[in-house]
PDB file of C-alpha atoms in Angstrom:
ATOM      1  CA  UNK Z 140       3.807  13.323 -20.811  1.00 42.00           C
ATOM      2  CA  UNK Z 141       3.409  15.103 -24.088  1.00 50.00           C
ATOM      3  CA  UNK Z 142       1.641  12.854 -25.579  1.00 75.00           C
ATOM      4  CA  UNK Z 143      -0.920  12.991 -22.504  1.00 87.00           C
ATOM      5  CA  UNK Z 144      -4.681  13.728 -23.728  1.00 93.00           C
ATOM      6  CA  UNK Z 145      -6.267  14.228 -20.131  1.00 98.00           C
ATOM      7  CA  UNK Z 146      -6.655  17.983 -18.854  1.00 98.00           C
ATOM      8  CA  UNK Z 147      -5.274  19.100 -15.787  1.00 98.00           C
ATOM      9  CA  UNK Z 148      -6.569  21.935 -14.212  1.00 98.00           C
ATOM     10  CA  UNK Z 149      -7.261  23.423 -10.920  1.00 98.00           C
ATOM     11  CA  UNK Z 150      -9.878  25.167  -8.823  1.00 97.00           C
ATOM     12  CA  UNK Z 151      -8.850  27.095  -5.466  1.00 96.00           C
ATOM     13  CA  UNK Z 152      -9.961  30.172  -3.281  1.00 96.00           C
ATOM     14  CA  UNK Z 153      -6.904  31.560  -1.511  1.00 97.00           C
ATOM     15  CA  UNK Z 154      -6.876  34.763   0.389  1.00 97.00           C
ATOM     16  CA  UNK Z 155      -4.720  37.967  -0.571  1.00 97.00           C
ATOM     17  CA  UNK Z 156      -1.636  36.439   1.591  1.00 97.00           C
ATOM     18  CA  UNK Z 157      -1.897  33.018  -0.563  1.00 96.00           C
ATOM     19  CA  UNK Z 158      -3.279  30.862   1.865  1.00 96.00           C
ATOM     20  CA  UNK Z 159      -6.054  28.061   1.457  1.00 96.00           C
ATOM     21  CA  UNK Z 160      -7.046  27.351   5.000  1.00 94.00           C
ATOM     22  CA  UNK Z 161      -5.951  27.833   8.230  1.00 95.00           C
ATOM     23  CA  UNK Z 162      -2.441  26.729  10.099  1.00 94.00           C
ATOM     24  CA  UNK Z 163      -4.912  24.421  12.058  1.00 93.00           C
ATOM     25  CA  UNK Z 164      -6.843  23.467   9.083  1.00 90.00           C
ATOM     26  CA  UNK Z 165     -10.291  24.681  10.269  1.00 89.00           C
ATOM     27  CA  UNK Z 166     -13.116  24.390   8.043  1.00 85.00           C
ATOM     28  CA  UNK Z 167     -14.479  27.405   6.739  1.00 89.00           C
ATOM     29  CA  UNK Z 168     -15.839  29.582   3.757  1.00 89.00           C
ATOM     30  CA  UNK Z 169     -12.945  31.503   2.170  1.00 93.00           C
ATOM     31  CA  UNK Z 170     -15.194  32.427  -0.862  1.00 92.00           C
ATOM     32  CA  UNK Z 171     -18.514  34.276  -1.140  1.00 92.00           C
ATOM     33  CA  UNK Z 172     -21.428  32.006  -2.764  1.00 92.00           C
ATOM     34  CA  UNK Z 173     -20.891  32.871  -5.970  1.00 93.00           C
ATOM     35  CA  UNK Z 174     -17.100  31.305  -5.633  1.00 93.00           C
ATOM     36  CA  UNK Z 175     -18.920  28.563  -4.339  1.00 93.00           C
ATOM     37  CA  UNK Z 176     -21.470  28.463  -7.621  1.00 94.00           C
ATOM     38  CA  UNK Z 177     -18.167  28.505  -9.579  1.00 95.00           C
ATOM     39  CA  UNK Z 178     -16.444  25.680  -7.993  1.00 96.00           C
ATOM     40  CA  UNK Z 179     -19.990  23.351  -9.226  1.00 96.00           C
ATOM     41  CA  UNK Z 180     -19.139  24.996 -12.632  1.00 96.00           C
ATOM     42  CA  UNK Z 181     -15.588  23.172 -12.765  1.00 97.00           C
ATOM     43  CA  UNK Z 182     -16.522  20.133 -11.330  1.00 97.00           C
ATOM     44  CA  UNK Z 183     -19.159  19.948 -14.005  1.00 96.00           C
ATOM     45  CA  UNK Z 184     -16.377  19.978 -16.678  1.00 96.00           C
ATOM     46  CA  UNK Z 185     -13.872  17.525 -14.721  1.00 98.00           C
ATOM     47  CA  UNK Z 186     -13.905  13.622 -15.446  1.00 98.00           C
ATOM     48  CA  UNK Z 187     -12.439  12.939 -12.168  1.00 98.00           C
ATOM     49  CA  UNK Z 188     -11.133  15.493  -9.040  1.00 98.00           C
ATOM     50  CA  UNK Z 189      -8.194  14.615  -6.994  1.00 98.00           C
ATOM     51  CA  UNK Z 190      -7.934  15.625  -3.101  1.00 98.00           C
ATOM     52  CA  UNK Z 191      -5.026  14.848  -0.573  1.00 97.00           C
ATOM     53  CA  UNK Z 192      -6.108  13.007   2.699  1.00 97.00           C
ATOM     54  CA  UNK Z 193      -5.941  16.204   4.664  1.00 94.00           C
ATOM     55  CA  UNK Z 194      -8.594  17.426   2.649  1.00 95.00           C
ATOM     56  CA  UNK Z 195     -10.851  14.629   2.847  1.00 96.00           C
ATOM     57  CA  UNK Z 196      -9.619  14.518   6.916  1.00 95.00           C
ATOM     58  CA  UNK Z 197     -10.928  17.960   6.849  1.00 93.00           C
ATOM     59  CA  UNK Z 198     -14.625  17.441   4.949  1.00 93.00           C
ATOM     60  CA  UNK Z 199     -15.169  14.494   5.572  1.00 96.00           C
ATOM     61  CA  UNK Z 200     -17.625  14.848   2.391  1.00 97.00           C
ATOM     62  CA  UNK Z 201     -17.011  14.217  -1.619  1.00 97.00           C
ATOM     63  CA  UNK Z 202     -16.242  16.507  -4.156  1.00 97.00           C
ATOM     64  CA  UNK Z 203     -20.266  16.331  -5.346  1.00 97.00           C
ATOM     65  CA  UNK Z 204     -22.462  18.337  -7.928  1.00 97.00           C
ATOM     66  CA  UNK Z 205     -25.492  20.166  -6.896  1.00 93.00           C
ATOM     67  CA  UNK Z 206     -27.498  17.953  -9.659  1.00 92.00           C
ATOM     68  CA  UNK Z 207     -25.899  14.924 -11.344  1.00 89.00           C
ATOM     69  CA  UNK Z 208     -25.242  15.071 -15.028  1.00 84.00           C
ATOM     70  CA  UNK Z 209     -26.204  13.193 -17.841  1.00 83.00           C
ATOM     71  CA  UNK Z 210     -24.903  10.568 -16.923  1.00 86.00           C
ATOM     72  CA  UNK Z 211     -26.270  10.347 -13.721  1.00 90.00           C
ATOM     73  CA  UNK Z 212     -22.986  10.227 -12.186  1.00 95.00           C
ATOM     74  CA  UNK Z 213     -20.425  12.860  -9.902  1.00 97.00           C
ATOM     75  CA  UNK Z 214     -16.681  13.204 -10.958  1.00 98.00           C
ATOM     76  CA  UNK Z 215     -14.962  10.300 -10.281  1.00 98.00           C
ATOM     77  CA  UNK Z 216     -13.233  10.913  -6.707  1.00 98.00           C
ATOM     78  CA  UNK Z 217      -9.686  10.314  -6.414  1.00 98.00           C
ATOM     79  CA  UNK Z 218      -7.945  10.678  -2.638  1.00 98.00           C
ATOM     80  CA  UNK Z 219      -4.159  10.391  -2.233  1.00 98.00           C
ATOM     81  CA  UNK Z 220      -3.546   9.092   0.639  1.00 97.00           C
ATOM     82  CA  UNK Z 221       0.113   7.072   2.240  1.00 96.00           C
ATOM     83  CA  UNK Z 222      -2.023   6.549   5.470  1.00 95.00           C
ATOM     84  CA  UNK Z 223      -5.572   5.363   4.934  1.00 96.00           C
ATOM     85  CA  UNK Z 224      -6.679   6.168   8.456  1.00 96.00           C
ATOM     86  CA  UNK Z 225     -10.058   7.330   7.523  1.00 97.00           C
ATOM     87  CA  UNK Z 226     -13.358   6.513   9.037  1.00 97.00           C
ATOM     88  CA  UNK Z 227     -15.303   4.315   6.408  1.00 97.00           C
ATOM     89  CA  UNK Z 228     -18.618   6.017   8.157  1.00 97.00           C
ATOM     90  CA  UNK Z 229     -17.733   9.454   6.973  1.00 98.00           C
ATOM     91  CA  UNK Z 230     -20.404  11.030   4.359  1.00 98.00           C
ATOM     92  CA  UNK Z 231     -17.357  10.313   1.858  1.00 98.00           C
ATOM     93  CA  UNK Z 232     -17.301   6.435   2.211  1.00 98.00           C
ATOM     94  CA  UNK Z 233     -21.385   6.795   1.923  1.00 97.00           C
ATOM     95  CA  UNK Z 234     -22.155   9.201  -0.664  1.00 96.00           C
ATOM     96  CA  UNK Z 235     -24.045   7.331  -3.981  1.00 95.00           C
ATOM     97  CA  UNK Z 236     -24.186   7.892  -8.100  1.00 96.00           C
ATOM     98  CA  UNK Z 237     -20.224   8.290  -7.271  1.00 96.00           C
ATOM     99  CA  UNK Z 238     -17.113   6.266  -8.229  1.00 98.00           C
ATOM    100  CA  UNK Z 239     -14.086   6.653  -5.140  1.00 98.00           C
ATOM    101  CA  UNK Z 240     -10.617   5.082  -5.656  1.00 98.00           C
ATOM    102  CA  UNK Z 241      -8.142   5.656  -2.788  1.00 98.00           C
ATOM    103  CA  UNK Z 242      -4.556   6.044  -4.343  1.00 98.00           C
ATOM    104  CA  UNK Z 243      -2.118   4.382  -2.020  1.00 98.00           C
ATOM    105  CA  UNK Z 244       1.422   3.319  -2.027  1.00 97.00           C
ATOM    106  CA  UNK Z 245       2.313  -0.077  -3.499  1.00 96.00           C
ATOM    107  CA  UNK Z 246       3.890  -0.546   0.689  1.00 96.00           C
ATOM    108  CA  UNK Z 247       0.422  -0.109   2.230  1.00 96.00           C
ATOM    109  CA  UNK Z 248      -0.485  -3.776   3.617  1.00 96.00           C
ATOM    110  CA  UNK Z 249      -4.098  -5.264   2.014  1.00 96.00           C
ATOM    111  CA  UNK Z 250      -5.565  -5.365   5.708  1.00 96.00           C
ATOM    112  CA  UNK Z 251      -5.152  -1.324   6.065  1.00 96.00           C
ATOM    113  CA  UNK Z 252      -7.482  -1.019   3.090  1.00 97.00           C
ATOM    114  CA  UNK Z 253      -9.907  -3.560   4.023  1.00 97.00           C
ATOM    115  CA  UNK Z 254     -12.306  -1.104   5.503  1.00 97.00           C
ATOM    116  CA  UNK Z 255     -12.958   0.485   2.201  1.00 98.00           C
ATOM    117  CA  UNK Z 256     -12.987  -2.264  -0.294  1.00 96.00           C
ATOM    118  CA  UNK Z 257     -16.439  -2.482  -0.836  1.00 96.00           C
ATOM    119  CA  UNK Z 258     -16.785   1.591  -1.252  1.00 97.00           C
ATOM    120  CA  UNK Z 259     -14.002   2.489  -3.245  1.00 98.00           C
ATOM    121  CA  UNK Z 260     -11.052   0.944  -5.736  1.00 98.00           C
ATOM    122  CA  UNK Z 261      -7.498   1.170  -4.852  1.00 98.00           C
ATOM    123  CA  UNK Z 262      -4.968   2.246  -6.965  1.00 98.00           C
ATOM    124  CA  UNK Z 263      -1.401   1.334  -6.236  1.00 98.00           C
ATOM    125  CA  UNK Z 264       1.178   3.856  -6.684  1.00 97.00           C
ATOM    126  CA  UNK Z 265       5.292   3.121  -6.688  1.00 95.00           C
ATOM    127  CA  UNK Z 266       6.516   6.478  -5.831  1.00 91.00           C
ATOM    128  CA  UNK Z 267       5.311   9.890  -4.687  1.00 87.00           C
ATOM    129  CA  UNK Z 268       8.011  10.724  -7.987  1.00 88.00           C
ATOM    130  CA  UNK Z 269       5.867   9.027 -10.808  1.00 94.00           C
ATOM    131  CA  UNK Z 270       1.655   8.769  -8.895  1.00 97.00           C
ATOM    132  CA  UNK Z 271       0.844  11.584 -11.318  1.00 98.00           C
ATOM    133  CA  UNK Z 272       1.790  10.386 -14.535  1.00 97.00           C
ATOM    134  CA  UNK Z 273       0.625   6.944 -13.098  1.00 97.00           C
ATOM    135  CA  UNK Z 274      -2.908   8.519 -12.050  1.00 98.00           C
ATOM    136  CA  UNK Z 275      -3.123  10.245 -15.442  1.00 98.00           C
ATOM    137  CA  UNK Z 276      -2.560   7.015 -17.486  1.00 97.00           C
ATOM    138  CA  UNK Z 277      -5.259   5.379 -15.456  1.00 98.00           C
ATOM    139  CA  UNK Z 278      -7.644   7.294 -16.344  1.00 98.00           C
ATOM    140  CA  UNK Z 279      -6.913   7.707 -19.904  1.00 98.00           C
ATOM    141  CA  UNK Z 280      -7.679   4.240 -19.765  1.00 97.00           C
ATOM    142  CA  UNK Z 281     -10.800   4.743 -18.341  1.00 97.00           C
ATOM    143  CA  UNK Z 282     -11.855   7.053 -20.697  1.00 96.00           C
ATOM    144  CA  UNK Z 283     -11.335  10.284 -18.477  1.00 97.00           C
ATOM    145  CA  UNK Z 284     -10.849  13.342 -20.606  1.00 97.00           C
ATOM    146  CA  UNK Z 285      -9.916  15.854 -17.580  1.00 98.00           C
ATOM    147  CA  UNK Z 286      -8.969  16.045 -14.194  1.00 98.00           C
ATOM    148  CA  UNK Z 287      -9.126  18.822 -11.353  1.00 98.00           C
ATOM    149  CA  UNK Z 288      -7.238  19.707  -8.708  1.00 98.00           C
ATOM    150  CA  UNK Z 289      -8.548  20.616  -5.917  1.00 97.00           C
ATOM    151  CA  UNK Z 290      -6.202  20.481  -2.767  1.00 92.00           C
ATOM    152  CA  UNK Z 291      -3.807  20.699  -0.967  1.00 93.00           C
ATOM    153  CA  UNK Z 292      -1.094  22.018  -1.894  1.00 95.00           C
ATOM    154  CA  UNK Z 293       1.111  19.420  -1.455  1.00 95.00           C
ATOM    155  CA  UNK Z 294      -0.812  17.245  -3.508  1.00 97.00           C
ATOM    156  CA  UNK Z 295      -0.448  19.587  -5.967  1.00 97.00           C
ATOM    157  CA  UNK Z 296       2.773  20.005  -6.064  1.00 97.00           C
ATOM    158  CA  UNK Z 297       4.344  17.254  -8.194  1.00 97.00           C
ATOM    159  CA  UNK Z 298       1.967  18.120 -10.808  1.00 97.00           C
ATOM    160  CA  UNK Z 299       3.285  21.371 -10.945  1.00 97.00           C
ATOM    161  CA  UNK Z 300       7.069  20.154 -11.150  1.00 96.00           C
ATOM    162  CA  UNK Z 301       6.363  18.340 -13.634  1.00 95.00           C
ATOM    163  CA  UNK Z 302       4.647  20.921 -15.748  1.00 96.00           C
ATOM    164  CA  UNK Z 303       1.474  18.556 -16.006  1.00 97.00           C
ATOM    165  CA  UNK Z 304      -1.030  21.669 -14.864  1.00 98.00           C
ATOM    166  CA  UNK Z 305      -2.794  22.654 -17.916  1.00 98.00           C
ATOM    167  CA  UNK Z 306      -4.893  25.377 -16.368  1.00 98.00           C
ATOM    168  CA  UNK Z 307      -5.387  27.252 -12.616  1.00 98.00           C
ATOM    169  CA  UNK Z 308      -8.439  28.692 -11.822  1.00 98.00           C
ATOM    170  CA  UNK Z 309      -7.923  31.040  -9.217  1.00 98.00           C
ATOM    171  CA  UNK Z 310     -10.159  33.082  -6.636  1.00 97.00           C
ATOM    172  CA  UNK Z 311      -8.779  35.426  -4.820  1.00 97.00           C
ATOM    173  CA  UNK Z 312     -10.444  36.524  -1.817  1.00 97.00           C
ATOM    174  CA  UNK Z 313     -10.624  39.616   0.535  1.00 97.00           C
ATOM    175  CA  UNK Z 314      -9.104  37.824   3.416  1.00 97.00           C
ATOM    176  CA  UNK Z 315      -5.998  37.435   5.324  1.00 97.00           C
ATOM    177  CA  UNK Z 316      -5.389  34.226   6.814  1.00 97.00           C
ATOM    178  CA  UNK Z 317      -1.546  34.280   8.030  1.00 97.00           C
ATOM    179  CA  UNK Z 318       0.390  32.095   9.604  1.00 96.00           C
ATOM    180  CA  UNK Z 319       3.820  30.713   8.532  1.00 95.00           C
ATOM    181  CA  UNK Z 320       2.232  26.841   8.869  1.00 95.00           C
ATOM    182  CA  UNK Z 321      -0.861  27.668   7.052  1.00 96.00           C
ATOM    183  CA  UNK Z 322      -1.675  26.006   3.892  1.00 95.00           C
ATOM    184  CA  UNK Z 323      -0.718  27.452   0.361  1.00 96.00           C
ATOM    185  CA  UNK Z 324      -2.301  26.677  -3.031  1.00 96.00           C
ATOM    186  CA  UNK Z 325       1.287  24.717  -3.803  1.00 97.00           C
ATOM    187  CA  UNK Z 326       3.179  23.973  -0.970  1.00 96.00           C
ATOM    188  CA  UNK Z 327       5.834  20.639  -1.339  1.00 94.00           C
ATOM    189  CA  UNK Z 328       9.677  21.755  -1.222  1.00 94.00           C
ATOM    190  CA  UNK Z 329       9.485  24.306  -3.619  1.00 95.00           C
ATOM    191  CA  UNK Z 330      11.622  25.761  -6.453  1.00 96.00           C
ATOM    192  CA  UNK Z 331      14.775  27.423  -7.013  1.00 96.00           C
ATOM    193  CA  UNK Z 332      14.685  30.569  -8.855  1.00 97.00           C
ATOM    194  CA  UNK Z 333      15.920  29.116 -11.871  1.00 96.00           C
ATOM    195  CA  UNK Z 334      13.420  26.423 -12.090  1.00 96.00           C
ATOM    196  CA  UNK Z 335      10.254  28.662 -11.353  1.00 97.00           C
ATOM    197  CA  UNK Z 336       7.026  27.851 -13.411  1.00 96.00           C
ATOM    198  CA  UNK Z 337       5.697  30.557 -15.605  1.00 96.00           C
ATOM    199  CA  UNK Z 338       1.934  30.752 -16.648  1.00 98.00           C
ATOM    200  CA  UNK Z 339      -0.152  33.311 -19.339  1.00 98.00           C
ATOM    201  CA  UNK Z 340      -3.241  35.274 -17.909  1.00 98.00           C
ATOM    202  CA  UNK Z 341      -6.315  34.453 -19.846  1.00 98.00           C
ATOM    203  CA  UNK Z 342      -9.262  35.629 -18.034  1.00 97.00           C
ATOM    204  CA  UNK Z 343      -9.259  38.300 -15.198  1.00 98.00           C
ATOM    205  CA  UNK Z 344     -13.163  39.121 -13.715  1.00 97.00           C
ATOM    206  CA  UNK Z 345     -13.976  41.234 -10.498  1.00 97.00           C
ATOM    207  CA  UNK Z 346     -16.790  40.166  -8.676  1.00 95.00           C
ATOM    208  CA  UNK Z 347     -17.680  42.537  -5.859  1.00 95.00           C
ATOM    209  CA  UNK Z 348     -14.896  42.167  -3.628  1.00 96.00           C
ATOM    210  CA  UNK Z 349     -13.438  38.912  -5.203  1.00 97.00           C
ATOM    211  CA  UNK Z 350     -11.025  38.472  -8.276  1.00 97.00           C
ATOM    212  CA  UNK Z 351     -11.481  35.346 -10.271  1.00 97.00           C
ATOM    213  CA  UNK Z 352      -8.418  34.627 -12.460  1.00 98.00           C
ATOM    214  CA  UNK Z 353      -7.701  31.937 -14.805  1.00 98.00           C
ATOM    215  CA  UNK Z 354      -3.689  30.747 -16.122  1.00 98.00           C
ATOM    216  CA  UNK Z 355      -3.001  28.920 -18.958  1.00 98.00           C
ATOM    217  CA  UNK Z 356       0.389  26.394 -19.262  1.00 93.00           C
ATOM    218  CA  UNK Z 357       2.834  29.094 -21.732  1.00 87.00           C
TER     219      UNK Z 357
END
C-alpha cells in the first residue's frame, strides 16, 4: 500500500499495565477530561473512524464531535463487524449529520443486515487478511483523506501487521487495570521477535498525572 494517500492513525487511553478496558469490558473513564477534550481534537482531523463490534456492543453510541464541522457532518463511522447482532434502536443506529457503513464479510446472508439498511451502508469484505487495504481503497474513493483508529485491539491489529499505521496517539493513564483477558491497545495473535514493529517518538507532554505520547511509522 505504498502508494496509499489516506492517513492512518490512532487514538487510545491505556493504563500503565497496557490495558484499554476491563477483562469484562465495563464501560468506564480511563482518562481525565482533558484526555477526553483530546480525543474531540483527533476526531476533528479524521475523515472517517473505525471501531470493532465490541466497541460499539460496549457504547452503544457513535464516534461524534462535540460541534459538527464545516461541513456539517461527524467522521464517517465505520464498524467491523462478522456478526451484525446489534440492536438497530441503539443511539448508534439513530444518531443524525452522520454517515455509518457496517463492514461485513462477503458470507454474511442479505437478511442479517436487513435491520440496518436504511441507517447505514454495507461494505463487503473477502477476508479478515485483505478488509484493511479493502477499507482504505474505499475511501480513497470517497474522497477520505484520513482514518482513525479507535478500538479494539483486535481490530487493530491487521493494520499494524501490515505496517499501514501511520501515527499512534497514545495516553497513558495512572491506572492499573489487570487481568490476563483484559483488552490491550493491539491484541490479535501477535508477533515474533523478529517481526516486531518499531515506531519514532515525536511528541511526549505530561499533563498532571497523565502522559500523552505520539509515534510516528520509522
Amino acid at each position: 500500500m505504498s502508494s496509499r494517500s489516506l492517513h492512518v492513525f490512532t487514538n487510545l487511553a491505556i493504563s500503565m499495565d497496557g490495558k484499554i478496558s476491563t477483562a469484562q469490558r465495563e464501560l468506564f473513564a480511563l482518562g481525565t477530561p482533558h484526555d477526553r477534550r483530546m480525543m474531540d481534537v483527533h476526531r476533528r482531523r479524521a475523515h472517517a473512524v473505525l471501531w470493532g463490534a465490541a466497541t460499539l456492543r460496549c457504547f452503544k453510541g457513535a464516534a461524534t464531535l462535540r460541534s459538527l464541522r464545516g461541513n456539517g457532518q461527524h467522521p464517517i463511522n465505520v464498524i467491523l463487524t462478522s456478526n451484525p447482532d446489534f440492536n438497530p434502536r441503539w443511539p448508534f443506529f439513530k444518531q443524525r449529520h452522520m454517515t455509518r457503513i457496517l463492514l461485513v464479510p462477503r458470507t454474511v446472508p442479505a437478511a442479517r443486515l436487513k435491520p440496518f439498511m436504511k441507517s447505514c451502508e454495507i461494505l463487503r469484505y473477502r477476508s479478515l487478511a485483505t478488509f484493511p487495504e479493502e477499507l482504505i481503497a474505499h475511501l480513497e474513493r470517497r474522497g477520505c483523506e484520513s482514518l482513525l483508529l479507535e478500538g479494539g485491539g483486535g481490530t487493530i491489529f491487521p493494520f499494524v501487521k501490515k505496517d499501514l499505521v501511520d501515527e499512534w496517539n497514545v495516553t497513558v493513564t495512572p491506572k492499573i487495570v489487570g487481568g490476563a483477558d483484559a483488552p490491550t491497545m493491539v491484541d490479535g495473535e501477535g508477533f515474533r521477535a523478529r517481526d516486531i514493529k518499531r515506531y519514532r517518538l515525536k511528541k511526549c507532554l505530561k499533563r498532571g498525572d497523565e502522559l500523552y505520547l505520539q509515534y510516528l511509522r520509522r
